[in-house]
């Protein structure tokens, strides 16, 4: 994979999967906008890329705010002159929004924030990026969905709805702009060892081991392994891949759970 002469933007790239994608894109010659609402982390990741001889700029951008989305896209083209790759990846809840709950107990505030940060933001960023990619004759949009967009997680209805919505939004994006050379795909990670999951594992003893026990490969995924999939989807190697929801979960979701196979 070679991204020389190309430019990308990764949201939520101050940490975890997004950071690995930004680093991997730059390592392979691409210029990258490291966008995150955690400005210090974004600057740290961008500085690390530049120290290793890559091209990166950090942008403080809260993807729940339309003006920040439009500004981060404008910074990409102002700084690097183009935008070939958009990775919509940011997700998370500030404590003031509250905690996940079952449907009958969930607040409007929690639901609306989840939709905004995980779905509306992707629509708005794609809307801003599409005309640029059309002018350039193409581009690649990758959205971080989840296996939680394919199956249910009791207690996480908002997350399930957001990620499922993102998968089907991405399919429509692929249909509407394929003729312009714009490809759109999702990656659907399983359980990945990032600060997001680490926070939950640290709170609940035994949870990390229980998560690992569900994975046929016998371990959690790494941010680097998710970046490998995202960068493949971003690259010309995936030139005939669009509208896909690419599962990378160590086999977690392939077991039917059929009771007969458990009693042999
Ligand atoms: P992470 O917590 O390491 O990184 C998320 C980044 O998003 C952080 O840097 C955070 O500051 C940023 N962010 C949060 N809200 C933001 C906002 N409003 N505006 C801008 N930036 C914001 O988490 P991780 O695990 O790397 O997650 C990345 C993506 O992968 C998310 O979309 C998540 O839903 C998805 N995912 C993660 C899985 C996992 O097991 N870690 C599994 C499946 C999907």
PDB file of N, CA, C and O in Angstrom, residues 140-207:
ATOM      1  N   UNK A 140     -11.787   7.611  -1.060  1.00  0.00           N
ATOM      2  CA  UNK A 140     -12.243   6.467  -0.263  1.00  0.00           C
ATOM      3  C   UNK A 140     -12.705   6.938   1.108  1.00  0.00           C
ATOM      4  O   UNK A 140     -11.978   7.657   1.803  1.00  0.00           O
ATOM      5  N   UNK A 141     -13.917   6.546   1.460  1.00  0.00           N
ATOM      6  CA  UNK A 141     -14.462   6.863   2.787  1.00  0.00           C
ATOM      7  C   UNK A 141     -14.592   5.553   3.546  1.00  0.00           C
ATOM      8  O   UNK A 141     -15.165   4.587   3.044  1.00  0.00           O
ATOM      9  N   UNK A 142     -14.008   5.511   4.732  1.00  0.00           N
ATOM     10  CA  UNK A 142     -14.132   4.318   5.574  1.00  0.00           C
ATOM     11  C   UNK A 142     -14.768   4.753   6.892  1.00  0.00           C
ATOM     12  O   UNK A 142     -14.334   5.732   7.511  1.00  0.00           O
ATOM     13  N   UNK A 143     -15.804   4.055   7.291  1.00  0.00           N
ATOM     14  CA  UNK A 143     -16.490   4.365   8.547  1.00  0.00           C
ATOM     15  C   UNK A 143     -16.258   3.235   9.549  1.00  0.00           C
ATOM     16  O   UNK A 143     -16.381   2.056   9.191  1.00  0.00           O
ATOM     17  N   UNK A 144     -15.920   3.588  10.787  1.00  0.00           N
ATOM     18  CA  UNK A 144     -15.764   2.542  11.795  1.00  0.00           C
ATOM     19  C   UNK A 144     -17.135   2.198  12.351  1.00  0.00           C
ATOM     20  O   UNK A 144     -17.719   2.976  13.104  1.00  0.00           O
ATOM     21  N   UNK A 145     -17.652   1.055  11.936  1.00  0.00           N
ATOM     22  CA  UNK A 145     -18.902   0.543  12.521  1.00  0.00           C
ATOM     23  C   UNK A 145     -18.499  -0.405  13.641  1.00  0.00           C
ATOM     24  O   UNK A 145     -17.628  -0.086  14.463  1.00  0.00           O
ATOM     25  N   UNK A 146     -19.083  -1.600  13.685  1.00  0.00           N
ATOM     26  CA  UNK A 146     -18.799  -2.535  14.775  1.00  0.00           C
ATOM     27  C   UNK A 146     -19.590  -3.815  14.508  1.00  0.00           C
ATOM     28  O   UNK A 146     -20.606  -3.782  13.797  1.00  0.00           O
ATOM     29  N   UNK A 147     -19.160  -4.919  15.127  1.00  0.00           N
ATOM     30  CA  UNK A 147     -20.032  -6.093  15.100  1.00  0.00           C
ATOM     31  C   UNK A 147     -21.337  -5.769  15.832  1.00  0.00           C
ATOM     32  O   UNK A 147     -22.353  -6.420  15.611  1.00  0.00           O
ATOM     33  N   UNK A 148     -21.317  -4.721  16.663  1.00  0.00           N
ATOM     34  CA  UNK A 148     -22.539  -4.276  17.338  1.00  0.00           C
ATOM     35  C   UNK A 148     -23.510  -3.595  16.384  1.00  0.00           C
ATOM     36  O   UNK A 148     -24.634  -3.263  16.770  1.00  0.00           O
ATOM     37  N   UNK A 149     -23.092  -3.369  15.157  1.00  0.00           N
ATOM     38  CA  UNK A 149     -24.000  -2.883  14.128  1.00  0.00           C
ATOM     39  C   UNK A 149     -24.642  -4.025  13.355  1.00  0.00           C
ATOM     40  O   UNK A 149     -25.528  -3.813  12.532  1.00  0.00           O
ATOM     41  N   UNK A 150     -24.184  -5.231  13.628  1.00  0.00           N
ATOM     42  CA  UNK A 150     -24.721  -6.414  12.938  1.00  0.00           C
ATOM     43  C   UNK A 150     -25.585  -7.266  13.843  1.00  0.00           C
ATOM     44  O   UNK A 150     -26.456  -7.993  13.386  1.00  0.00           O
ATOM     45  N   UNK A 151     -25.316  -7.185  15.147  1.00  0.00           N
ATOM     46  CA  UNK A 151     -26.021  -8.020  16.127  1.00  0.00           C
ATOM     47  C   UNK A 151     -26.361  -7.174  17.358  1.00  0.00           C
ATOM     48  O   UNK A 151     -25.845  -6.068  17.516  1.00  0.00           O
ATOM     49  N   UNK A 152     -27.199  -7.726  18.233  1.00  0.00           N
ATOM     50  CA  UNK A 152     -27.688  -6.954  19.393  1.00  0.00           C
ATOM     51  C   UNK A 152     -26.776  -7.105  20.612  1.00  0.00           C
ATOM     52  O   UNK A 152     -26.154  -8.141  20.813  1.00  0.00           O
ATOM     53  N   UNK A 153     -26.707  -6.039  21.398  1.00  0.00           N
ATOM     54  CA  UNK A 153     -26.049  -6.072  22.713  1.00  0.00           C
ATOM     55  C   UNK A 153     -27.053  -5.530  23.724  1.00  0.00           C
ATOM     56  O   UNK A 153     -27.230  -4.301  23.797  1.00  0.00           O
ATOM     57  N   UNK A 154     -27.736  -6.390  24.469  1.00  0.00           N
ATOM     58  CA  UNK A 154     -28.695  -5.868  25.452  1.00  0.00           C
ATOM     59  C   UNK A 154     -28.022  -4.837  26.353  1.00  0.00           C
ATOM     60  O   UNK A 154     -26.915  -5.049  26.847  1.00  0.00           O
ATOM     61  N   UNK A 155     -28.679  -3.680  26.518  1.00  0.00           N
ATOM     62  CA  UNK A 155     -28.103  -2.591  27.313  1.00  0.00           C
ATOM     63  C   UNK A 155     -27.378  -1.560  26.463  1.00  0.00           C
ATOM     64  O   UNK A 155     -26.950  -0.530  26.965  1.00  0.00           O
ATOM     65  N   UNK A 156     -27.245  -1.827  25.152  1.00  0.00           N
ATOM     66  CA  UNK A 156     -26.519  -0.890  24.273  1.00  0.00           C
ATOM     67  C   UNK A 156     -27.328  -0.573  23.019  1.00  0.00           C
ATOM     68  O   UNK A 156     -26.803  -0.555  21.905  1.00  0.00           O
ATOM     69  N   UNK A 157     -28.617  -0.330  23.190  1.00  0.00           N
ATOM     70  CA  UNK A 157     -29.490  -0.128  22.023  1.00  0.00           C
ATOM     71  C   UNK A 157     -29.053   1.058  21.177  1.00  0.00           C
ATOM     72  O   UNK A 157     -29.145   1.009  19.935  1.00  0.00           O
ATOM     73  N   UNK A 158     -28.584   2.092  21.828  1.00  0.00           N
ATOM     74  CA  UNK A 158     -28.176   3.277  21.062  1.00  0.00           C
ATOM     75  C   UNK A 158     -26.980   2.942  20.188  1.00  0.00           C
ATOM     76  O   UNK A 158     -26.965   3.237  18.987  1.00  0.00           O
ATOM     77  N   UNK A 159     -25.984   2.291  20.781  1.00  0.00           N
ATOM     78  CA  UNK A 159     -24.783   1.894  20.027  1.00  0.00           C
ATOM     79  C   UNK A 159     -25.167   0.964  18.873  1.00  0.00           C
ATOM     80  O   UNK A 159     -24.694   1.114  17.750  1.00  0.00           O
ATOM     81  N   UNK A 160     -26.055  -0.008  19.144  1.00  0.00           N
ATOM     82  CA  UNK A 160     -26.506  -0.937  18.101  1.00  0.00           C
ATOM     83  C   UNK A 160     -27.178  -0.174  16.950  1.00  0.00           C
ATOM     84  O   UNK A 160     -26.910  -0.461  15.777  1.00  0.00           O
ATOM     85  N   UNK A 161     -28.020   0.788  17.301  1.00  0.00           N
ATOM     86  CA  UNK A 161     -28.739   1.544  16.261  1.00  0.00           C
ATOM     87  C   UNK A 161     -27.783   2.425  15.466  1.00  0.00           C
ATOM     88  O   UNK A 161     -27.871   2.511  14.235  1.00  0.00           O
ATOM     89  N   UNK A 162     -26.849   3.056  16.158  1.00  0.00           N
ATOM     90  CA  UNK A 162     -25.885   3.937  15.489  1.00  0.00           C
ATOM     91  C   UNK A 162     -25.025   3.150  14.514  1.00  0.00           C
ATOM     92  O   UNK A 162     -24.866   3.536  13.346  1.00  0.00           O
ATOM     93  N   UNK A 163     -24.475   2.035  14.966  1.00  0.00           N
ATOM     94  CA  UNK A 163     -23.539   1.303  14.108  1.00  0.00           C
ATOM     95  C   UNK A 163     -24.275   0.577  12.971  1.00  0.00           C
ATOM     96  O   UNK A 163     -23.748   0.470  11.868  1.00  0.00           O
ATOM     97  N   UNK A 164     -25.486   0.082  13.235  1.00  0.00           N
ATOM     98  CA  UNK A 164     -26.276  -0.522  12.156  1.00  0.00           C
ATOM     99  C   UNK A 164     -26.655   0.549  11.134  1.00  0.00           C
ATOM    100  O   UNK A 164     -26.584   0.320   9.913  1.00  0.00           O
ATOM    101  N   UNK A 165     -27.038   1.715  11.633  1.00  0.00           N
ATOM    102  CA  UNK A 165     -27.367   2.825  10.733  1.00  0.00           C
ATOM    103  C   UNK A 165     -26.167   3.215   9.883  1.00  0.00           C
ATOM    104  O   UNK A 165     -26.294   3.504   8.686  1.00  0.00           O
ATOM    105  N   UNK A 166     -25.002   3.194  10.496  1.00  0.00           N
ATOM    106  CA  UNK A 166     -23.788   3.581   9.776  1.00  0.00           C
ATOM    107  C   UNK A 166     -23.476   2.596   8.646  1.00  0.00           C
ATOM    108  O   UNK A 166     -23.062   2.999   7.549  1.00  0.00           O
ATOM    109  N   UNK A 167     -23.709   1.316   8.906  1.00  0.00           N
ATOM    110  CA  UNK A 167     -23.455   0.304   7.864  1.00  0.00           C
ATOM    111  C   UNK A 167     -24.369   0.544   6.661  1.00  0.00           C
ATOM    112  O   UNK A 167     -23.916   0.550   5.508  1.00  0.00           O
ATOM    113  N   UNK A 168     -25.632   0.797   6.902  1.00  0.00           N
ATOM    114  CA  UNK A 168     -26.542   0.976   5.760  1.00  0.00           C
ATOM    115  C   UNK A 168     -26.388   2.344   5.106  1.00  0.00           C
ATOM    116  O   UNK A 168     -26.546   2.471   3.888  1.00  0.00           O
ATOM    117  N   UNK A 169     -26.042   3.352   5.910  1.00  0.00           N
ATOM    118  CA  UNK A 169     -25.712   4.665   5.341  1.00  0.00           C
ATOM    119  C   UNK A 169     -24.535   4.519   4.365  1.00  0.00           C
ATOM    120  O   UNK A 169     -24.529   5.079   3.266  1.00  0.00           O
ATOM    121  N   UNK A 170     -23.562   3.715   4.760  1.00  0.00           N
ATOM    122  CA  UNK A 170     -22.353   3.524   3.943  1.00  0.00           C
ATOM    123  C   UNK A 170     -22.699   2.834   2.627  1.00  0.00           C
ATOM    124  O   UNK A 170     -22.135   3.146   1.578  1.00  0.00           O
ATOM    125  N   UNK A 171     -23.645   1.891   2.687  1.00  0.00           N
ATOM    126  CA  UNK A 171     -24.054   1.222   1.442  1.00  0.00           C
ATOM    127  C   UNK A 171     -24.680   2.229   0.473  1.00  0.00           C
ATOM    128  O   UNK A 171     -24.421   2.204  -0.738  1.00  0.00           O
ATOM    129  N   UNK A 172     -25.524   3.114   1.008  1.00  0.00           N
ATOM    130  CA  UNK A 172     -26.165   4.120   0.145  1.00  0.00           C
ATOM    131  C   UNK A 172     -25.125   5.062  -0.439  1.00  0.00           C
ATOM    132  O   UNK A 172     -25.168   5.416  -1.626  1.00  0.00           O
ATOM    133  N   UNK A 173     -24.170   5.450   0.419  1.00  0.00           N
ATOM    134  CA  UNK A 173     -23.063   6.300  -0.036  1.00  0.00           C
ATOM    135  C   UNK A 173     -22.334   5.628  -1.209  1.00  0.00           C
ATOM    136  O   UNK A 173     -22.035   6.259  -2.233  1.00  0.00           O
ATOM    137  N   UNK A 174     -22.084   4.328  -1.066  1.00  0.00           N
ATOM    138  CA  UNK A 174     -21.380   3.573  -2.116  1.00  0.00           C
ATOM    139  C   UNK A 174     -22.186   3.589  -3.417  1.00  0.00           C
ATOM    140  O   UNK A 174     -21.627   3.766  -4.506  1.00  0.00           O
ATOM    141  N   UNK A 175     -23.505   3.416  -3.310  1.00  0.00           N
ATOM    142  CA  UNK A 175     -24.361   3.407  -4.515  1.00  0.00           C
ATOM    143  C   UNK A 175     -24.411   4.787  -5.159  1.00  0.00           C
ATOM    144  O   UNK A 175     -24.317   4.918  -6.379  1.00  0.00           O
ATOM    145  N   UNK A 176     -24.575   5.821  -4.336  1.00  0.00           N
ATOM    146  CA  UNK A 176     -24.797   7.163  -4.902  1.00  0.00           C
ATOM    147  C   UNK A 176     -23.552   7.734  -5.579  1.00  0.00           C
ATOM    148  O   UNK A 176     -23.667   8.500  -6.540  1.00  0.00           O
ATOM    149  N   UNK A 177     -22.361   7.385  -5.085  1.00  0.00           N
ATOM    150  CA  UNK A 177     -21.150   8.064  -5.577  1.00  0.00           C
ATOM    151  C   UNK A 177     -20.128   7.129  -6.217  1.00  0.00           C
ATOM    152  O   UNK A 177     -19.022   7.565  -6.520  1.00  0.00           O
ATOM    153  N   UNK A 178     -20.513   5.865  -6.445  1.00  0.00           N
ATOM    154  CA  UNK A 178     -19.600   4.951  -7.124  1.00  0.00           C
ATOM    155  C   UNK A 178     -19.187   5.469  -8.496  1.00  0.00           C
ATOM    156  O   UNK A 178     -18.022   5.353  -8.900  1.00  0.00           O
ATOM    157  N   UNK A 179     -20.138   6.063  -9.212  1.00  0.00           N
ATOM    158  CA  UNK A 179     -19.838   6.554 -10.565  1.00  0.00           C
ATOM    159  C   UNK A 179     -18.824   7.694 -10.548  1.00  0.00           C
ATOM    160  O   UNK A 179     -18.206   7.998 -11.573  1.00  0.00           O
ATOM    161  N   UNK A 180     -18.648   8.322  -9.393  1.00  0.00           N
ATOM    162  CA  UNK A 180     -17.644   9.397  -9.266  1.00  0.00           C
ATOM    163  C   UNK A 180     -16.291   8.860  -8.806  1.00  0.00           C
ATOM    164  O   UNK A 180     -15.383   9.637  -8.496  1.00  0.00           O
ATOM    165  N   UNK A 181     -16.191   7.531  -8.706  1.00  0.00           N
ATOM    166  CA  UNK A 181     -14.919   6.956  -8.248  1.00  0.00           C
ATOM    167  C   UNK A 181     -14.747   7.011  -6.743  1.00  0.00           C
ATOM    168  O   UNK A 181     -13.641   6.813  -6.225  1.00  0.00           O
ATOM    169  N   UNK A 182     -15.844   7.281  -6.030  1.00  0.00           N
ATOM    170  CA  UNK A 182     -15.757   7.329  -4.562  1.00  0.00           C
ATOM    171  C   UNK A 182     -16.232   5.988  -4.012  1.00  0.00           C
ATOM    172  O   UNK A 182     -17.351   5.548  -4.284  1.00  0.00           O
ATOM    173  N   UNK A 183     -15.353   5.342  -3.253  1.00  0.00           N
ATOM    174  CA  UNK A 183     -15.721   4.082  -2.591  1.00  0.00           C
ATOM    175  C   UNK A 183     -16.036   4.364  -1.129  1.00  0.00           C
ATOM    176  O   UNK A 183     -15.438   5.254  -0.522  1.00  0.00           O
ATOM    177  N   UNK A 184     -16.984   3.617  -0.567  1.00  0.00           N
ATOM    178  CA  UNK A 184     -17.347   3.802   0.843  1.00  0.00           C
ATOM    179  C   UNK A 184     -17.518   2.425   1.475  1.00  0.00           C
ATOM    180  O   UNK A 184     -18.245   1.579   0.948  1.00  0.00           O
ATOM    181  N   UNK A 185     -16.825   2.195   2.562  1.00  0.00           N
ATOM    182  CA  UNK A 185     -16.870   0.904   3.246  1.00  0.00           C
ATOM    183  C   UNK A 185     -16.865   1.099   4.748  1.00  0.00           C
ATOM    184  O   UNK A 185     -16.456   2.150   5.250  1.00  0.00           O
ATOM    185  N   UNK A 186     -17.286   0.059   5.447  1.00  0.00           N
ATOM    186  CA  UNK A 186     -17.189   0.041   6.915  1.00  0.00           C
ATOM    187  C   UNK A 186     -16.212  -1.038   7.355  1.00  0.00           C
ATOM    188  O   UNK A 186     -16.132  -2.099   6.722  1.00  0.00           O
ATOM    189  N   UNK A 187     -15.536  -0.801   8.456  1.00  0.00           N
ATOM    190  CA  UNK A 187     -14.887  -1.872   9.178  1.00  0.00           C
ATOM    191  C   UNK A 187     -15.761  -2.158  10.401  1.00  0.00           C
ATOM    192  O   UNK A 187     -16.315  -1.239  11.010  1.00  0.00           O
ATOM    193  N   UNK A 188     -15.919  -3.452  10.699  1.00  0.00           N
ATOM    194  CA  UNK A 188     -16.728  -3.850  11.858  1.00  0.00           C
ATOM    195  C   UNK A 188     -15.820  -4.580  12.853  1.00  0.00           C
ATOM    196  O   UNK A 188     -15.696  -5.819  12.798  1.00  0.00           O
ATOM    197  N   UNK A 189     -15.174  -3.835  13.747  1.00  0.00           N
ATOM    198  CA  UNK A 189     -14.279  -4.503  14.698  1.00  0.00           C
ATOM    199  C   UNK A 189     -15.056  -5.313  15.732  1.00  0.00           C
ATOM    200  O   UNK A 189     -16.207  -5.007  16.068  1.00  0.00           O
ATOM    201  N   UNK A 190     -14.380  -6.368  16.217  1.00  0.00           N
ATOM    202  CA  UNK A 190     -14.861  -7.057  17.414  1.00  0.00           C
ATOM    203  C   UNK A 190     -14.311  -6.326  18.623  1.00  0.00           C
ATOM    204  O   UNK A 190     -14.320  -5.093  18.658  1.00  0.00           O
ATOM    205  N   UNK A 191     -13.833  -7.071  19.620  1.00  0.00           N
ATOM    206  CA  UNK A 191     -13.325  -6.397  20.824  1.00  0.00           C
ATOM    207  C   UNK A 191     -11.835  -6.111  20.636  1.00  0.00           C
ATOM    208  O   UNK A 191     -11.032  -7.030  20.478  1.00  0.00           O
ATOM    209  N   UNK A 192     -11.507  -4.844  20.661  1.00  0.00           N
ATOM    210  CA  UNK A 192     -10.145  -4.379  20.378  1.00  0.00           C
ATOM    211  C   UNK A 192      -9.568  -3.743  21.641  1.00  0.00           C
ATOM    212  O   UNK A 192     -10.267  -3.053  22.383  1.00  0.00           O
ATOM    213  N   UNK A 193      -8.306  -3.999  21.853  1.00  0.00           N
ATOM    214  CA  UNK A 193      -7.643  -3.509  23.065  1.00  0.00           C
ATOM    215  C   UNK A 193      -7.279  -2.031  22.918  1.00  0.00           C
ATOM    216  O   UNK A 193      -6.203  -1.691  22.438  1.00  0.00           O
ATOM    217  N   UNK A 194      -8.206  -1.165  23.281  1.00  0.00           N
ATOM    218  CA  UNK A 194      -7.986   0.290  23.188  1.00  0.00           C
ATOM    219  C   UNK A 194      -8.399   0.919  24.517  1.00  0.00           C
ATOM    220  O   UNK A 194      -9.022   0.260  25.362  1.00  0.00           O
ATOM    221  N   UNK A 195      -8.098   2.209  24.700  1.00  0.00           N
ATOM    222  CA  UNK A 195      -8.545   2.871  25.937  1.00  0.00           C
ATOM    223  C   UNK A 195     -10.063   2.744  26.152  1.00  0.00           C
ATOM    224  O   UNK A 195     -10.534   2.663  27.283  1.00  0.00           O
ATOM    225  N   UNK A 196     -10.844   2.682  25.058  1.00  0.00           N
ATOM    226  CA  UNK A 196     -12.309   2.585  25.200  1.00  0.00           C
ATOM    227  C   UNK A 196     -12.709   1.299  25.934  1.00  0.00           C
ATOM    228  O   UNK A 196     -13.473   1.329  26.897  1.00  0.00           O
ATOM    229  N   UNK A 197     -12.170   0.174  25.492  1.00  0.00           N
ATOM    230  CA  UNK A 197     -12.521  -1.095  26.143  1.00  0.00           C
ATOM    231  C   UNK A 197     -11.748  -1.269  27.454  1.00  0.00           C
ATOM    232  O   UNK A 197     -12.272  -1.807  28.415  1.00  0.00           O
ATOM    233  N   UNK A 198     -10.506  -0.764  27.479  1.00  0.00           N
ATOM    234  CA  UNK A 198      -9.691  -0.887  28.692  1.00  0.00           C
ATOM    235  C   UNK A 198     -10.385  -0.265  29.888  1.00  0.00           C
ATOM    236  O   UNK A 198     -10.347  -0.802  31.002  1.00  0.00           O
ATOM    237  N   UNK A 199     -11.069   0.866  29.666  1.00  0.00           N
ATOM    238  CA  UNK A 199     -11.785   1.537  30.757  1.00  0.00           C
ATOM    239  C   UNK A 199     -12.827   0.609  31.364  1.00  0.00           C
ATOM    240  O   UNK A 199     -12.926   0.472  32.593  1.00  0.00           O
ATOM    241  N   UNK A 200     -13.592  -0.067  30.513  1.00  0.00           N
ATOM    242  CA  UNK A 200     -14.630  -0.991  31.010  1.00  0.00           C
ATOM    243  C   UNK A 200     -13.997  -2.195  31.697  1.00  0.00           C
ATOM    244  O   UNK A 200     -14.439  -2.620  32.778  1.00  0.00           O
ATOM    245  N   UNK A 201     -12.935  -2.748  31.099  1.00  0.00           N
ATOM    246  CA  UNK A 201     -12.288  -3.925  31.687  1.00  0.00           C
ATOM    247  C   UNK A 201     -11.718  -3.614  33.067  1.00  0.00           C
ATOM    248  O   UNK A 201     -11.742  -4.457  33.966  1.00  0.00           O
ATOM    249  N   UNK A 202     -11.182  -2.397  33.227  1.00  0.00           N
ATOM    250  CA  UNK A 202     -10.587  -2.038  34.517  1.00  0.00           C
ATOM    251  C   UNK A 202     -11.636  -1.916  35.615  1.00  0.00           C
ATOM    252  O   UNK A 202     -11.356  -2.117  36.791  1.00  0.00           O
ATOM    253  N   UNK A 203     -12.861  -1.588  35.204  1.00  0.00           N
ATOM    254  CA  UNK A 203     -13.934  -1.396  36.204  1.00  0.00           C
ATOM    255  C   UNK A 203     -14.520  -2.732  36.668  1.00  0.00           C
ATOM    256  O   UNK A 203     -15.015  -2.837  37.790  1.00  0.00           O
ATOM    257  N   UNK A 204     -14.509  -3.735  35.791  1.00  0.00           N
ATOM    258  CA  UNK A 204     -15.213  -4.994  36.102  1.00  0.00           C
ATOM    259  C   UNK A 204     -14.230  -6.161  36.103  1.00  0.00           C
ATOM    260  O   UNK A 204     -13.774  -6.592  35.030  1.00  0.00           O
ATOM    261  N   UNK A 205     -13.895  -6.715  37.279  1.00  0.00           N
ATOM    262  CA  UNK A 205     -12.958  -7.836  37.330  1.00  0.00           C
ATOM    263  C   UNK A 205     -13.487  -9.025  36.528  1.00  0.00           C
ATOM    264  O   UNK A 205     -14.682  -9.334  36.589  1.00  0.00           O
ATOM    265  N   UNK A 206     -12.613  -9.656  35.762  1.00  0.00           N
ATOM    266  CA  UNK A 206     -13.009 -10.844  34.996  1.00  0.00           C
ATOM    267  C   UNK A 206     -13.559 -10.545  33.616  1.00  0.00           C
ATOM    268  O   UNK A 206     -13.732 -11.455  32.795  1.00  0.00           O
ATOM    269  N   UNK A 207     -13.867  -9.268  33.353  1.00  0.00           N
ATOM    270  CA  UNK A 207     -14.522  -8.949  32.081  1.00  0.00           C
ATOM    271  C   UNK A 207     -13.573  -9.153  30.888  1.00  0.00           C
ATOM    272  O   UNK A 207     -13.988  -9.645  29.824  1.00  0.00           O
TER     273      UNK A 207
END
